[in-house]
Amino acid sequence: MLRRTFLHSAAGLTGLAATVSPAMALVEININKGNVEPLPIAVTDFIAGGDLGQKITDVIAADLKRSGLFAPVSKQAFIEKISNPDQPPRFEDWKVINAQALVTGRVAQEGGRLRAEFRLWDTFAGQQMTGQQFYTQPENWRRVAHIIADAIYERITGEKGYFDTRIVYVAESGPKTARKRQLAIMDQDGANARALTNANELVLTPRFSPSRQEITYMSFEGQQPRVYLLQLETGQREVVGNFPGMTFAPRFSPDGQRVIMSLQQEGNANIYTMDLRSRTTTRLTSTAAIDTAPSYSPDGTQIVFESDRGGRQQLYVMSADGSGQNRISFGDGSYSTPVWSPRGDLIAFTKQSGGKFSIGVMKTDGSGERILTSGFHNEGPTWAPNGRVLMFFRQNAGAGGPQLYSIDLTGYNEQQIPTNGFASDPAWSPLLE
């Protein structure tokens, strides 16, 4: 369990500084204007016994920097040494090094629990923007750091962060001709990785529920293709069904009560939904083509999927009941693995054209197509819960195996995600509770 409270400004404000309107503060980032210049921010070591304070601030600074929206100022440039985070800092000392925002805090052990607190300051306006305090178990210190980074991100950008999240993926090991694949999970920055399944059990395409810490995935345990439902908090696993003709695991509906999937029969494949409580299925498409890789819109009213009914793989959108099937992709090449953004405004996809595999996005009517990154083999985009960042896997020419990468919607901030060995098929969790 993790409990949080808000800290009032030490400057004696009558309310939280976080309630100040953006127009009154100098520090804000307009993330809707395209390529954004990173905001200089100083993250000071939290006052603490031992090195825990520095570890927490290092994680915060790394999260903010990795977003591409923040540029942490080097600690060697700091003039003021913060000794009391309850008091306003000497703002002039931070303005002179161009730190437009400042983070201070402390961490302490109290009765077997960890207490961590932080304050975010606008150095040019000379005021506190927000402050929070957390109580949790000591082993949760990294998660506290991610939550603080999310709070800073949200206060300055006006949108939810994505740092307190996890990634489920397929961890790959062994030679290419005898590759072993097991399910694994890690924090979004690659920390705390652990296996979820046995390496002797071939697994494919994990999918996160948008509403809880629950996943579906395909497994060929006992040489039989089955879809499993796995509760991550309890480890409880149940079989959703046996689906010999399935090549992708199902995706959840936005409320987590249904899954949508493609089932192959007699050379063609059609899209079905399944109610997870009754296990009843409903058929949505009926063609002689291969309709696959369906994904719900966040409001559950529409579905995007790929189909070769026009001769090659293209993207189509239909209503949740299967009506109104319309093609939306018309560029050169083939389109696959569509995923609807959590914001509802974009659809991410894999595109194969000109001997390259690209990750791109388009509006939900197919307009505004943008390629974010291209290479020898890029595939399998998954959205961060705030709809601003994508993760995917890449296989470089001549490389031993795939690796995970992230890229934001500007296409400029691409980064490799560290994993133990090869990794593919990432799936991004919702924000943790």
Tab-separated table of C-alpha atoms in Angstrom:
chain	number	residue	atom	x	y	z
A	1	MET	CA	0.000	0.000	0.000
A	2	LEU	CA	1.124	3.534	-0.735
A	3	ARG	CA	-0.500	6.569	0.878
A	4	ARG	CA	0.017	10.146	-0.250
A	5	THR	CA	-0.784	13.613	1.106
A	6	PHE	CA	-0.222	17.104	-0.256
A	7	LEU	CA	2.262	19.548	1.235
A	8	HIS	CA	1.362	23.212	1.611
A	9	SER	CA	3.820	25.848	0.489
A	10	ALA	CA	6.436	26.810	3.044
A	11	ALA	CA	5.997	30.385	1.865
A	12	GLY	CA	2.700	30.545	3.745
A	13	LEU	CA	0.283	30.321	0.819
A	14	THR	CA	-3.331	29.783	1.833
A	15	GLY	CA	-3.698	26.826	-0.519
A	16	LEU	CA	-1.640	24.465	-2.567
A	17	ALA	CA	0.410	26.192	-5.202
A	18	ALA	CA	-0.730	23.469	-7.588
A	19	THR	CA	-4.073	25.299	-7.744
A	20	VAL	CA	-2.432	28.337	-9.339
A	21	SER	CA	-3.612	28.670	-12.934
A	22	PRO	CA	-1.014	28.055	-15.662
A	23	ALA	CA	-1.241	31.710	-16.723
A	24	MET	CA	0.199	32.773	-13.357
A	25	ALA	CA	3.217	30.475	-13.602
A	26	LEU	CA	6.147	30.869	-15.951
A	27	VAL	CA	6.952	27.164	-16.032
A	28	GLU	CA	4.824	25.111	-18.378
A	29	ILE	CA	5.398	22.983	-21.473
A	30	ASN	CA	3.041	23.109	-24.432
A	31	ILE	CA	3.340	19.540	-25.643
A	32	ASN	CA	0.879	20.125	-28.493
A	33	LYS	CA	3.177	22.311	-30.580
A	34	GLY	CA	5.386	19.540	-32.042
A	35	ASN	CA	9.094	19.355	-31.304
A	36	VAL	CA	9.446	20.804	-27.808
A	37	GLU	CA	12.619	22.334	-26.423
A	38	PRO	CA	13.409	20.414	-23.183
A	39	LEU	CA	12.776	22.425	-20.005
A	40	PRO	CA	15.857	22.896	-17.750
A	41	ILE	CA	15.003	21.452	-14.325
A	42	ALA	CA	17.182	20.988	-11.244
A	43	VAL	CA	16.540	17.839	-9.194
A	44	THR	CA	18.410	18.070	-5.895
A	45	ASP	CA	19.365	15.035	-3.819
A	46	PHE	CA	16.662	14.352	-1.260
A	47	ILE	CA	17.867	14.873	2.292
A	48	ALA	CA	18.175	11.462	3.896
A	49	GLY	CA	20.350	9.167	5.906
A	50	GLY	CA	22.566	7.114	3.592
A	51	ASP	CA	22.337	7.194	-0.185
A	52	LEU	CA	18.603	6.551	-0.592
A	53	GLY	CA	17.858	10.220	-1.250
A	54	GLN	CA	20.305	10.296	-4.135
A	55	LYS	CA	18.946	7.034	-5.568
A	56	ILE	CA	15.406	8.414	-5.584
A	57	THR	CA	16.392	11.664	-7.258
A	58	ASP	CA	18.494	9.828	-9.837
A	59	VAL	CA	15.403	7.842	-10.875
A	60	ILE	CA	13.274	11.009	-10.995
A	61	ALA	CA	15.822	12.831	-13.150
A	62	ALA	CA	16.212	9.825	-15.460
A	63	ASP	CA	12.426	9.551	-15.950
A	64	LEU	CA	12.090	13.234	-16.776
A	65	LYS	CA	15.058	13.225	-19.153
A	66	ARG	CA	13.863	10.086	-20.953
A	67	SER	CA	10.536	11.801	-21.723
A	68	GLY	CA	12.405	14.256	-23.957
A	69	LEU	CA	10.541	17.177	-22.370
A	70	PHE	CA	13.013	17.923	-19.557
A	71	ALA	CA	16.743	18.607	-19.388
A	72	PRO	CA	18.022	17.971	-15.829
A	73	VAL	CA	20.702	20.504	-14.891
A	74	SER	CA	24.062	19.014	-13.875
A	75	LYS	CA	24.426	18.827	-10.101
A	76	GLN	CA	27.924	20.255	-10.485
A	77	ALA	CA	26.339	23.559	-11.549
A	78	PHE	CA	24.257	23.900	-8.354
A	79	ILE	CA	25.104	26.967	-6.254
A	80	GLU	CA	22.761	26.528	-3.295
A	81	LYS	CA	22.979	23.374	-1.181
A	82	ILE	CA	19.465	22.589	0.031
A	83	SER	CA	19.489	21.855	3.754
A	84	ASN	CA	15.824	22.426	4.635
A	85	PRO	CA	13.322	21.471	1.899
A	86	ASP	CA	10.504	23.056	3.932
A	87	GLN	CA	11.912	26.518	3.272
A	88	PRO	CA	11.799	28.373	-0.059
A	89	PRO	CA	15.101	28.072	-1.917
A	90	ARG	CA	17.253	31.037	-2.937
A	91	PHE	CA	15.571	31.473	-6.299
A	92	GLU	CA	18.277	33.741	-7.710
A	93	ASP	CA	20.843	30.943	-7.283
A	94	TRP	CA	18.731	28.688	-9.483
A	95	LYS	CA	17.794	31.315	-12.051
A	96	VAL	CA	21.441	32.109	-12.694
A	97	ILE	CA	22.041	28.501	-13.847
A	98	ASN	CA	18.813	28.640	-15.889
A	99	ALA	CA	16.993	26.024	-13.800
A	100	GLN	CA	13.442	27.040	-14.637
A	101	ALA	CA	12.014	24.460	-12.249
A	102	LEU	CA	13.476	23.001	-9.048
A	103	VAL	CA	12.731	19.806	-7.145
A	104	THR	CA	13.620	19.469	-3.449
A	105	GLY	CA	12.679	16.839	-0.888
A	106	ARG	CA	13.560	14.474	1.918
A	107	VAL	CA	13.216	10.792	2.710
A	108	ALA	CA	13.233	9.064	6.101
A	109	GLN	CA	12.493	5.713	7.737
A	110	GLU	CA	9.725	5.940	10.351
A	111	GLY	CA	8.599	2.878	12.273
A	112	GLY	CA	9.549	0.463	9.517
A	113	ARG	CA	7.942	2.589	6.821
A	114	LEU	CA	9.414	4.949	4.279
A	115	ARG	CA	8.315	8.581	4.253
A	116	ALA	CA	9.241	10.549	1.150
A	117	GLU	CA	8.220	14.097	0.301
A	118	PHE	CA	8.999	16.537	-2.471
A	119	ARG	CA	8.294	20.101	-3.534
A	120	LEU	CA	8.300	21.485	-7.051
A	121	TRP	CA	9.298	25.152	-7.342
A	122	ASP	CA	8.903	27.650	-10.174
A	123	THR	CA	12.199	29.510	-9.821
A	124	PHE	CA	11.248	32.462	-12.048
A	125	ALA	CA	7.859	33.040	-10.402
A	126	GLY	CA	9.414	32.355	-6.986
A	127	GLN	CA	6.672	30.016	-5.766
A	128	GLN	CA	5.883	26.408	-5.004
A	129	MET	CA	3.940	24.664	-7.750
A	130	THR	CA	3.048	21.480	-5.905
A	131	GLY	CA	4.190	19.234	-3.071
A	132	GLN	CA	3.325	15.726	-1.922
A	133	GLN	CA	4.226	13.277	0.804
A	134	PHE	CA	4.196	9.472	0.590
A	135	TYR	CA	4.184	6.646	3.128
A	136	THR	CA	5.014	3.133	1.972
A	137	GLN	CA	7.242	0.116	2.541
A	138	PRO	CA	10.999	0.741	2.065
A	139	GLU	CA	11.227	-1.681	-0.867
A	140	ASN	CA	8.873	0.592	-2.841
A	141	TRP	CA	11.396	3.446	-3.090
A	142	ARG	CA	11.767	3.160	-6.876
A	143	ARG	CA	8.019	3.292	-7.334
A	144	VAL	CA	7.831	6.407	-5.161
A	145	ALA	CA	10.423	8.008	-7.443
A	146	HIS	CA	8.321	7.180	-10.515
A	147	ILE	CA	5.183	8.615	-8.866
A	148	ILE	CA	7.016	11.843	-8.034
A	149	ALA	CA	8.247	12.086	-11.632
A	150	ASP	CA	4.639	11.623	-12.795
A	151	ALA	CA	3.460	14.411	-10.474
A	152	ILE	CA	6.135	16.779	-11.830
A	153	TYR	CA	5.312	15.823	-15.432
A	154	GLU	CA	1.589	16.398	-14.896
A	155	ARG	CA	2.000	19.732	-13.099
A	156	ILE	CA	4.226	21.201	-15.816
A	157	THR	CA	2.664	19.673	-18.953
A	158	GLY	CA	-0.948	19.511	-17.807
A	159	GLU	CA	-1.206	15.825	-18.783
A	160	LYS	CA	-0.828	12.570	-16.894
A	161	GLY	CA	2.629	11.030	-16.721
A	162	TYR	CA	3.486	7.429	-17.559
A	163	PHE	CA	6.459	6.576	-15.334
A	164	ASP	CA	4.605	4.527	-12.686
A	165	THR	CA	3.883	1.755	-15.161
A	166	ARG	CA	5.185	-1.656	-16.162
A	167	ILE	CA	5.950	-3.459	-19.397
A	168	VAL	CA	5.126	-7.093	-20.086
A	169	TYR	CA	7.182	-8.542	-22.929
A	170	VAL	CA	8.546	-11.752	-24.426
A	171	ALA	CA	12.084	-12.402	-23.182
A	172	GLU	CA	14.064	-14.357	-25.778
A	173	SER	CA	17.210	-16.404	-25.253
A	174	GLY	CA	19.270	-19.062	-26.992
A	175	PRO	CA	20.357	-19.506	-30.621
A	176	LYS	CA	18.108	-18.273	-33.415
A	177	THR	CA	17.336	-21.823	-34.551
A	178	ALA	CA	16.259	-22.886	-31.047
A	179	ARG	CA	15.042	-19.649	-29.471
A	180	LYS	CA	13.302	-19.894	-26.095
A	181	ARG	CA	10.585	-17.372	-25.287
A	182	GLN	CA	9.111	-16.665	-21.885
A	183	LEU	CA	6.892	-13.969	-20.493
A	184	ALA	CA	8.622	-11.299	-18.378
A	185	ILE	CA	7.681	-8.033	-16.693
A	186	MET	CA	9.682	-4.946	-15.737
A	187	ASP	CA	9.250	-1.290	-14.808
A	188	GLN	CA	8.920	1.019	-17.819
A	189	ASP	CA	12.590	2.024	-17.439
A	190	GLY	CA	13.820	-1.592	-17.539
A	191	ALA	CA	14.320	-2.028	-13.777
A	192	ASN	CA	12.956	-4.870	-11.616
A	193	ALA	CA	12.708	-7.376	-14.468
A	194	ARG	CA	11.410	-10.836	-13.581
A	195	ALA	CA	10.082	-13.871	-15.415
A	196	LEU	CA	6.377	-14.753	-15.370
A	197	THR	CA	6.466	-18.079	-17.220
A	198	ASN	CA	8.779	-21.014	-17.734
A	199	ALA	CA	11.382	-20.746	-20.512
A	200	ASN	CA	10.316	-24.174	-21.820
A	201	GLU	CA	6.855	-22.798	-22.595
A	202	LEU	CA	6.626	-20.877	-25.895
A	203	VAL	CA	4.617	-17.668	-25.409
A	204	LEU	CA	3.470	-14.925	-27.792
A	205	THR	CA	1.859	-11.465	-27.831
A	206	PRO	CA	1.010	-10.499	-24.239
A	207	ARG	CA	-1.773	-7.902	-23.942
A	208	PHE	CA	-2.536	-5.709	-20.916
A	209	SER	CA	-5.997	-4.987	-19.636
A	210	PRO	CA	-6.630	-1.222	-19.793
A	211	SER	CA	-8.407	-1.274	-16.448
A	212	ARG	CA	-6.415	-3.615	-14.174
A	213	GLN	CA	-3.071	-5.399	-13.724
A	214	GLU	CA	-4.133	-8.369	-15.811
A	215	ILE	CA	-2.868	-9.756	-19.108
A	216	THR	CA	-3.800	-12.214	-21.814
A	217	TYR	CA	-1.173	-14.109	-23.775
A	218	MET	CA	-0.806	-17.086	-26.074
A	219	SER	CA	1.028	-20.172	-24.908
A	220	PHE	CA	1.970	-23.396	-26.654
A	221	GLU	CA	2.387	-25.293	-23.411
A	222	GLY	CA	2.068	-29.015	-24.158
A	223	GLN	CA	2.173	-28.181	-27.898
A	224	GLN	CA	-1.397	-26.893	-27.638
A	225	PRO	CA	-2.143	-23.213	-28.510
A	226	ARG	CA	-4.104	-21.754	-25.636
A	227	VAL	CA	-4.965	-18.237	-24.513
A	228	TYR	CA	-4.383	-17.575	-20.832
A	229	LEU	CA	-5.583	-14.854	-18.495
A	230	LEU	CA	-2.985	-13.977	-15.834
A	231	GLN	CA	-3.608	-11.860	-12.726
A	232	LEU	CA	-0.256	-10.185	-12.080
A	233	GLU	CA	-0.863	-9.325	-8.421
A	234	THR	CA	-1.933	-12.824	-7.377
A	235	GLY	CA	-0.267	-14.981	-10.033
A	236	GLN	CA	-3.616	-16.687	-10.662
A	237	ARG	CA	-3.831	-18.082	-14.190
A	238	GLU	CA	-6.817	-19.455	-16.100
A	239	VAL	CA	-7.410	-20.705	-19.619
A	240	VAL	CA	-9.591	-18.444	-21.752
A	241	GLY	CA	-9.860	-21.095	-24.457
A	242	ASN	CA	-8.140	-23.375	-26.966
A	243	PHE	CA	-7.727	-21.591	-30.295
A	244	PRO	CA	-5.706	-23.651	-32.821
A	245	GLY	CA	-6.109	-21.052	-35.591
A	246	MET	CA	-5.079	-17.996	-33.580
A	247	THR	CA	-1.815	-16.153	-34.304
A	248	PHE	CA	-2.228	-13.122	-32.000
A	249	ALA	CA	-3.446	-13.077	-28.412
A	250	PRO	CA	-6.762	-11.277	-27.868
A	251	ARG	CA	-6.977	-7.641	-26.781
A	252	PHE	CA	-9.214	-6.426	-23.977
A	253	SER	CA	-12.217	-4.159	-24.336
A	254	PRO	CA	-11.827	-0.819	-22.502
A	255	ASP	CA	-13.860	-2.069	-19.517
A	256	GLY	CA	-11.843	-5.299	-19.312
A	257	GLN	CA	-14.989	-7.447	-19.501
A	258	ARG	CA	-14.473	-8.742	-23.039
A	259	VAL	CA	-11.660	-9.685	-25.378
A	260	ILE	CA	-11.538	-9.314	-29.135
A	261	MET	CA	-9.636	-11.763	-31.318
A	262	SER	CA	-9.159	-13.266	-34.756
A	263	LEU	CA	-9.876	-16.944	-35.371
A	264	GLN	CA	-8.803	-18.805	-38.494
A	265	GLN	CA	-11.056	-21.355	-40.149
A	266	GLU	CA	-10.570	-23.029	-43.538
A	267	GLY	CA	-7.949	-20.599	-44.801
A	268	ASN	CA	-9.605	-17.355	-43.815
A	269	ALA	CA	-9.771	-15.493	-40.495
A	270	ASN	CA	-12.535	-13.434	-38.943
A	271	ILE	CA	-12.921	-11.276	-35.858
A	272	TYR	CA	-14.829	-12.340	-32.778
A	273	THR	CA	-15.481	-10.975	-29.307
A	274	MET	CA	-15.703	-13.096	-26.183
A	275	ASP	CA	-17.426	-12.207	-22.925
A	276	LEU	CA	-14.955	-13.216	-20.195
A	277	ARG	CA	-17.707	-14.050	-17.714
A	278	SER	CA	-19.976	-16.220	-19.878
A	279	ARG	CA	-17.263	-17.265	-22.420
A	280	THR	CA	-19.793	-16.667	-25.215
A	281	THR	CA	-18.398	-15.486	-28.560
A	282	THR	CA	-19.871	-13.118	-31.140
A	283	ARG	CA	-18.658	-12.988	-34.748
A	284	LEU	CA	-18.071	-9.475	-36.139
A	285	THR	CA	-16.649	-10.024	-39.644
A	286	SER	CA	-17.482	-12.569	-42.318
A	287	THR	CA	-15.139	-12.465	-45.294
A	288	ALA	CA	-13.031	-14.828	-47.377
A	289	ALA	CA	-9.981	-12.779	-46.390
A	290	ILE	CA	-7.734	-12.685	-43.339
A	291	ASP	CA	-9.088	-10.164	-40.809
A	292	THR	CA	-6.843	-9.962	-37.771
A	293	ALA	CA	-5.132	-7.827	-35.080
A	294	PRO	CA	-8.258	-5.996	-33.823
A	295	SER	CA	-7.993	-3.164	-31.263
A	296	TYR	CA	-10.791	-1.223	-29.536
A	297	SER	CA	-11.078	2.547	-29.394
A	298	PRO	CA	-10.823	3.781	-25.764
A	299	ASP	CA	-14.570	4.453	-25.593
A	300	GLY	CA	-15.334	0.956	-26.879
A	301	THR	CA	-17.518	2.142	-29.776
A	302	GLN	CA	-15.119	1.318	-32.635
A	303	ILE	CA	-12.560	-1.293	-33.650
A	304	VAL	CA	-9.520	-1.005	-35.907
A	305	PHE	CA	-8.151	-4.146	-37.565
A	306	GLU	CA	-5.984	-5.279	-40.463
A	307	SER	CA	-7.284	-7.187	-43.470
A	308	ASP	CA	-5.982	-8.373	-46.830
A	309	ARG	CA	-9.463	-8.297	-48.403
A	310	GLY	CA	-8.178	-5.662	-50.860
A	311	GLY	CA	-5.193	-7.767	-51.948
A	312	ARG	CA	-2.680	-6.789	-49.255
A	313	GLN	CA	-2.752	-5.870	-45.577
A	314	GLN	CA	-4.509	-2.582	-44.933
A	315	LEU	CA	-6.212	-0.986	-41.928
A	316	TYR	CA	-9.981	-0.888	-41.500
A	317	VAL	CA	-12.287	0.630	-38.886
A	318	MET	CA	-15.738	-0.650	-37.951
A	319	SER	CA	-18.328	-0.112	-35.248
A	320	ALA	CA	-18.139	-2.341	-32.175
A	321	ASP	CA	-20.995	-4.491	-33.516
A	322	GLY	CA	-19.151	-5.141	-36.807
A	323	SER	CA	-21.114	-2.690	-38.947
A	324	GLY	CA	-19.706	0.112	-41.093
A	325	GLN	CA	-16.409	-1.505	-42.129
A	326	ASN	CA	-14.276	1.148	-43.853
A	327	ARG	CA	-10.692	1.117	-45.090
A	328	ILE	CA	-8.556	3.952	-43.664
A	329	SER	CA	-4.989	3.245	-44.906
A	330	PHE	CA	-4.107	4.165	-48.498
A	331	GLY	CA	-0.340	4.679	-48.541
A	332	ASP	CA	2.217	2.571	-50.360
A	333	GLY	CA	3.035	-0.766	-48.765
A	334	SER	CA	1.290	-2.972	-46.207
A	335	TYR	CA	-0.102	-1.996	-42.807
A	336	SER	CA	-0.395	-4.212	-39.740
A	337	THR	CA	-0.601	-4.404	-35.903
A	338	PRO	CA	-2.890	-1.369	-35.436
A	339	VAL	CA	-3.379	-0.115	-31.872
A	340	TRP	CA	-5.787	2.652	-30.887
A	341	SER	CA	-4.301	5.419	-28.731
A	342	PRO	CA	-5.590	5.718	-25.132
A	343	ARG	CA	-6.377	9.355	-26.004
A	344	GLY	CA	-8.622	8.218	-28.853
A	345	ASP	CA	-7.065	10.551	-31.420
A	346	LEU	CA	-4.537	8.329	-33.214
A	347	ILE	CA	-3.923	4.782	-34.389
A	348	ALA	CA	-0.371	3.382	-34.287
A	349	PHE	CA	0.697	0.777	-36.826
A	350	THR	CA	3.538	-1.160	-38.430
A	351	LYS	CA	4.116	-0.401	-42.120
A	352	GLN	CA	6.161	-2.460	-44.563
A	353	SER	CA	7.290	-0.527	-47.631
A	354	GLY	CA	10.429	-0.135	-49.702
A	355	GLY	CA	12.204	-2.984	-47.942
A	356	LYS	CA	11.786	-1.336	-44.512
A	357	PHE	CA	9.529	-1.768	-41.506
A	358	SER	CA	8.258	1.473	-39.995
A	359	ILE	CA	6.328	2.499	-36.894
A	360	GLY	CA	3.836	5.273	-37.577
A	361	VAL	CA	0.597	6.919	-36.520
A	362	MET	CA	-2.452	8.225	-38.342
A	363	LYS	CA	-5.700	9.891	-37.365
A	364	THR	CA	-8.650	7.598	-36.862
A	365	ASP	CA	-10.048	8.430	-40.308
A	366	GLY	CA	-6.699	7.568	-41.951
A	367	SER	CA	-5.572	11.150	-42.538
A	368	GLY	CA	-2.367	12.708	-41.230
A	369	GLU	CA	-0.187	9.605	-41.546
A	370	ARG	CA	3.264	10.151	-39.995
A	371	ILE	CA	6.193	7.725	-39.879
A	372	LEU	CA	8.041	8.002	-36.562
A	373	THR	CA	10.892	5.568	-37.188
A	374	SER	CA	12.027	3.137	-39.900
A	375	GLY	CA	14.545	0.325	-40.084
A	376	PHE	CA	15.373	-3.222	-41.074
A	377	HIS	CA	12.566	-4.634	-38.901
A	378	ASN	CA	10.403	-2.628	-36.491
A	379	GLU	CA	7.137	-4.073	-35.232
A	380	GLY	CA	4.498	-4.280	-32.526
A	381	PRO	CA	3.768	-0.749	-31.209
A	382	THR	CA	2.188	-0.350	-27.772
A	383	TRP	CA	1.009	2.918	-26.223
A	384	ALA	CA	1.985	4.510	-22.922
A	385	PRO	CA	-1.223	5.175	-20.950
A	386	ASN	CA	-1.034	8.933	-21.638
A	387	GLY	CA	-0.894	8.390	-25.421
A	388	ARG	CA	2.327	10.388	-25.888
A	389	VAL	CA	4.935	7.615	-26.193
A	390	LEU	CA	5.119	4.306	-28.061
A	391	MET	CA	7.226	1.237	-27.368
A	392	PHE	CA	8.046	-1.354	-30.031
A	393	PHE	CA	10.639	-4.010	-30.812
A	394	ARG	CA	13.410	-3.802	-33.390
A	395	GLN	CA	15.575	-6.377	-35.092
A	396	ASN	CA	18.622	-4.819	-36.750
A	397	ALA	CA	20.250	-6.415	-39.802
A	398	GLY	CA	22.801	-8.990	-38.671
A	399	ALA	CA	21.852	-8.605	-35.005
A	400	GLY	CA	21.416	-11.621	-32.775
A	401	GLY	CA	17.884	-10.786	-31.684
A	402	PRO	CA	15.243	-8.121	-31.121
A	403	GLN	CA	15.419	-5.270	-28.593
A	404	LEU	CA	12.836	-2.875	-27.163
A	405	TYR	CA	12.736	0.819	-28.069
A	406	SER	CA	10.532	3.774	-27.208
A	407	ILE	CA	9.737	6.849	-29.279
A	408	ASP	CA	7.512	9.850	-28.646
A	409	LEU	CA	5.031	11.363	-31.074
A	410	THR	CA	7.543	13.924	-32.333
A	411	GLY	CA	9.683	11.100	-33.726
A	412	TYR	CA	12.817	12.766	-32.325
A	413	ASN	CA	13.108	11.077	-28.940
A	414	GLU	CA	13.948	7.418	-29.684
A	415	GLN	CA	15.641	5.345	-26.979
A	416	GLN	CA	16.537	1.719	-26.374
A	417	ILE	CA	14.996	0.155	-23.274
A	418	PRO	CA	17.509	-1.992	-21.341
A	419	THR	CA	16.575	-5.677	-20.996
A	420	ASN	CA	18.401	-8.814	-19.939
A	421	GLY	CA	18.871	-10.437	-23.320
A	422	PHE	CA	16.624	-10.193	-26.356
A	423	ALA	CA	13.058	-8.898	-26.061
A	424	SER	CA	9.975	-8.554	-28.262
A	425	ASP	CA	6.198	-8.002	-28.172
A	426	PRO	CA	6.003	-5.292	-25.460
A	427	ALA	CA	2.689	-4.401	-23.836
A	428	TRP	CA	2.393	-1.235	-21.703
A	429	SER	CA	0.367	-1.342	-18.492
A	430	PRO	CA	-2.060	1.314	-17.290
A	431	LEU	CA	-0.845	3.511	-14.420
A	432	LEU	CA	-0.481	1.475	-11.246
A	433	GLU	CA	-2.956	2.116	-8.451
